[in-house]
Structure formats: C-alpha cells, structure tokens
mmCIF file of C-alpha atoms in Angstrom:
data_model
loop_
_atom_site.group_PDB
_atom_site.id
_atom_site.type_symbol
_atom_site.label_atom_id
_atom_site.label_comp_id
_atom_site.label_asym_id
_atom_site.label_seq_id
_atom_site.Cartn_x
_atom_site.Cartn_y
_atom_site.Cartn_z
ATOM 1 C CA ARG A 10 -39.856 -46.155 -24.103
ATOM 2 C CA PRO A 11 -41.379 -46.172 -27.611
ATOM 3 C CA TYR A 12 -44.950 -45.722 -26.376
ATOM 4 C CA ILE A 13 -44.221 -42.402 -24.617
ATOM 5 C CA LYS A 14 -45.890 -39.373 -26.213
ATOM 6 C CA VAL A 15 -43.326 -36.811 -27.295
ATOM 7 C CA SER A 16 -45.488 -33.989 -25.886
ATOM 8 C CA ALA A 17 -45.350 -35.679 -22.458
ATOM 9 C CA ILE A 18 -41.556 -35.696 -22.095
ATOM 10 C CA PRO A 19 -40.828 -33.579 -19.035
ATOM 11 C CA ASN A 20 -38.783 -30.416 -19.493
ATOM 12 C CA PHE A 21 -38.756 -30.754 -23.259
ATOM 13 C CA ASP A 22 -40.147 -28.366 -25.925
ATOM 14 C CA PRO A 23 -40.905 -30.393 -29.074
ATOM 15 C CA THR A 24 -41.604 -27.238 -31.064
ATOM 16 C CA LYS A 25 -37.835 -26.847 -31.389
ATOM 17 C CA LEU A 26 -37.717 -29.964 -33.550
ATOM 18 C CA PRO A 27 -37.457 -29.066 -37.275
ATOM 19 C CA TYR A 28 -40.315 -31.390 -38.242
ATOM 20 C CA TRP A 29 -42.720 -30.688 -35.353
ATOM 21 C CA ASP A 30 -44.687 -27.979 -37.228
ATOM 22 C CA ILE A 31 -46.004 -30.686 -39.584
ATOM 23 C CA TYR A 32 -47.618 -32.509 -36.670
ATOM 24 C CA GLU A 33 -49.051 -29.243 -35.335
ATOM 25 C CA ARG A 34 -50.578 -28.329 -38.702
ATOM 26 C CA GLU A 35 -52.160 -31.791 -38.888
ATOM 27 C CA ASN A 36 -53.430 -31.473 -35.262
ATOM 28 C CA LYS A 37 -51.528 -34.615 -34.312
ATOM 29 C CA ALA A 38 -48.830 -33.099 -32.032
ATOM 30 C CA ASP A 39 -50.478 -34.391 -28.838
ATOM 31 C CA THR A 40 -50.729 -37.960 -30.103
ATOM 32 C CA ILE A 41 -47.276 -38.595 -31.613
ATOM 33 C CA ILE A 42 -45.321 -41.238 -29.743
ATOM 34 C CA VAL A 43 -41.588 -41.823 -29.848
ATOM 35 C CA GLY A 44 -42.006 -45.149 -31.627
ATOM 36 C CA GLY A 45 -39.542 -47.946 -32.211
ATOM 37 C CA THR A 46 -39.234 -51.542 -31.098
ATOM 38 C CA ILE A 47 -39.687 -52.826 -27.573
ATOM 39 C CA ALA A 48 -39.572 -56.529 -26.674
ATOM 40 C CA GLY A 49 -39.488 -57.334 -30.357
ATOM 41 C CA GLN A 50 -42.759 -55.553 -31.031
ATOM 42 C CA PHE A 51 -42.746 -52.486 -33.345
ATOM 43 C CA MET A 52 -44.668 -49.386 -32.305
ATOM 44 C CA ALA A 53 -45.383 -46.791 -35.013
ATOM 45 C CA GLY A 54 -44.195 -43.273 -34.232
ATOM 46 C CA LEU A 55 -41.228 -41.129 -35.193
ATOM 47 C CA SER A 56 -38.815 -42.457 -37.829
ATOM 48 C CA GLY A 57 -35.292 -43.426 -36.843
ATOM 49 C CA GLY A 58 -33.917 -40.137 -38.114
ATOM 50 C CA GLN A 59 -36.558 -38.177 -36.216
ATOM 51 C CA ARG A 60 -35.719 -40.074 -33.034
ATOM 52 C CA LYS A 61 -32.036 -39.158 -33.459
ATOM 53 C CA LEU A 62 -32.950 -35.499 -33.846
ATOM 54 C CA LEU A 63 -35.169 -35.803 -30.791
ATOM 55 C CA ILE A 64 -32.281 -37.155 -28.718
ATOM 56 C CA PHE A 65 -29.920 -34.394 -29.877
ATOM 57 C CA GLU A 66 -32.554 -31.679 -29.172
ATOM 58 C CA LEU A 67 -33.267 -33.251 -25.741
ATOM 59 C CA ILE A 68 -29.569 -33.121 -24.880
ATOM 60 C CA ILE A 69 -29.317 -29.510 -26.071
ATOM 61 C CA GLN A 70 -32.356 -28.412 -24.079
ATOM 62 C CA ARG A 71 -31.266 -30.246 -20.923
ATOM 63 C CA THR A 72 -27.691 -28.874 -21.036
ATOM 64 C CA ALA A 73 -28.401 -25.336 -22.290
ATOM 65 C CA PRO A 74 -28.389 -23.673 -18.816
ATOM 66 C CA GLN A 75 -25.004 -25.175 -17.958
ATOM 67 C CA SER A 76 -21.666 -23.586 -18.820
ATOM 68 C CA ASP A 77 -18.232 -25.044 -19.518
ATOM 69 C CA LEU A 78 -19.802 -28.362 -20.276
ATOM 70 C CA LEU A 79 -18.029 -30.937 -22.356
ATOM 71 C CA ILE A 80 -20.191 -33.660 -23.842
ATOM 72 C CA GLY A 81 -18.094 -36.549 -25.047
ATOM 73 C CA TRP A 82 -19.004 -38.918 -27.807
ATOM 74 C CA THR A 83 -19.162 -42.243 -26.021
ATOM 75 C CA SER A 84 -20.029 -45.741 -27.105
ATOM 76 C CA ARG A 85 -23.184 -45.359 -24.971
ATOM 77 C CA LEU A 86 -24.259 -42.264 -26.900
ATOM 78 C CA GLN A 87 -23.512 -44.082 -30.142
ATOM 79 C CA GLU A 88 -25.699 -46.970 -28.927
ATOM 80 C CA LEU A 89 -28.536 -44.565 -28.039
ATOM 81 C CA LEU A 90 -28.406 -43.001 -31.499
ATOM 82 C CA THR A 91 -28.386 -46.266 -33.364
ATOM 83 C CA THR A 92 -30.996 -48.171 -31.348
ATOM 84 C CA SER A 93 -34.405 -47.365 -29.971
ATOM 85 C CA PHE A 94 -34.984 -44.311 -27.834
ATOM 86 C CA HIS A 95 -33.778 -44.923 -24.274
ATOM 87 C CA SER A 96 -36.065 -44.012 -21.386
ATOM 88 C CA SER A 97 -33.248 -42.916 -19.052
ATOM 89 C CA LEU A 98 -32.875 -39.686 -21.047
ATOM 90 C CA ILE A 99 -36.440 -38.529 -20.287
ATOM 91 C CA VAL A 100 -36.374 -38.912 -16.518
#
C-alpha cells in the first residue's frame, strides 16, 4: 500500500536502490513511504519511476537465492509496473 514506509518492507534492502543515498544524506530514509494513490486519494512518496525501480529491485532481492528461475513478463507484472505499488509483493 502507498502508506508503507520503504524501510519497513520485510526482507528488502533499500540501499540497493540507485536513488536511496539521497534520502540517507538528507536523513529522511526512515520516513519515505512508497506513495501513490489509494481509494482515489494521493499520498506523497516515491515518484512513479522510483516505484518501478523499487518493484524491480524487490523482485531481484527476493529471487536472488534461487537458481534456474524464469521470470516471465505477464500482463499482471505490466499492471504492477504501470499502476500503484501492490501490497502482495511485500508480504
């Protein structure tokens, strides 16, 4: 959900994100939320592009220990990348 703090996503290291050092330098890393729109109400947070990078990095980190894994480009993945961040990826 858009109101979830990025630093609170379980099993995720946000320091791997290419833009995260900016938030660390500004001492805001612990307060940055995913952001987006929920129930028609906008919540400030990461930009759309930053959310897409977050999803890709989350997938990379969650699948890194696995071998011989094929991740297909599905319409569901396309939907996730073009809409708000989906909470099912952070469970």
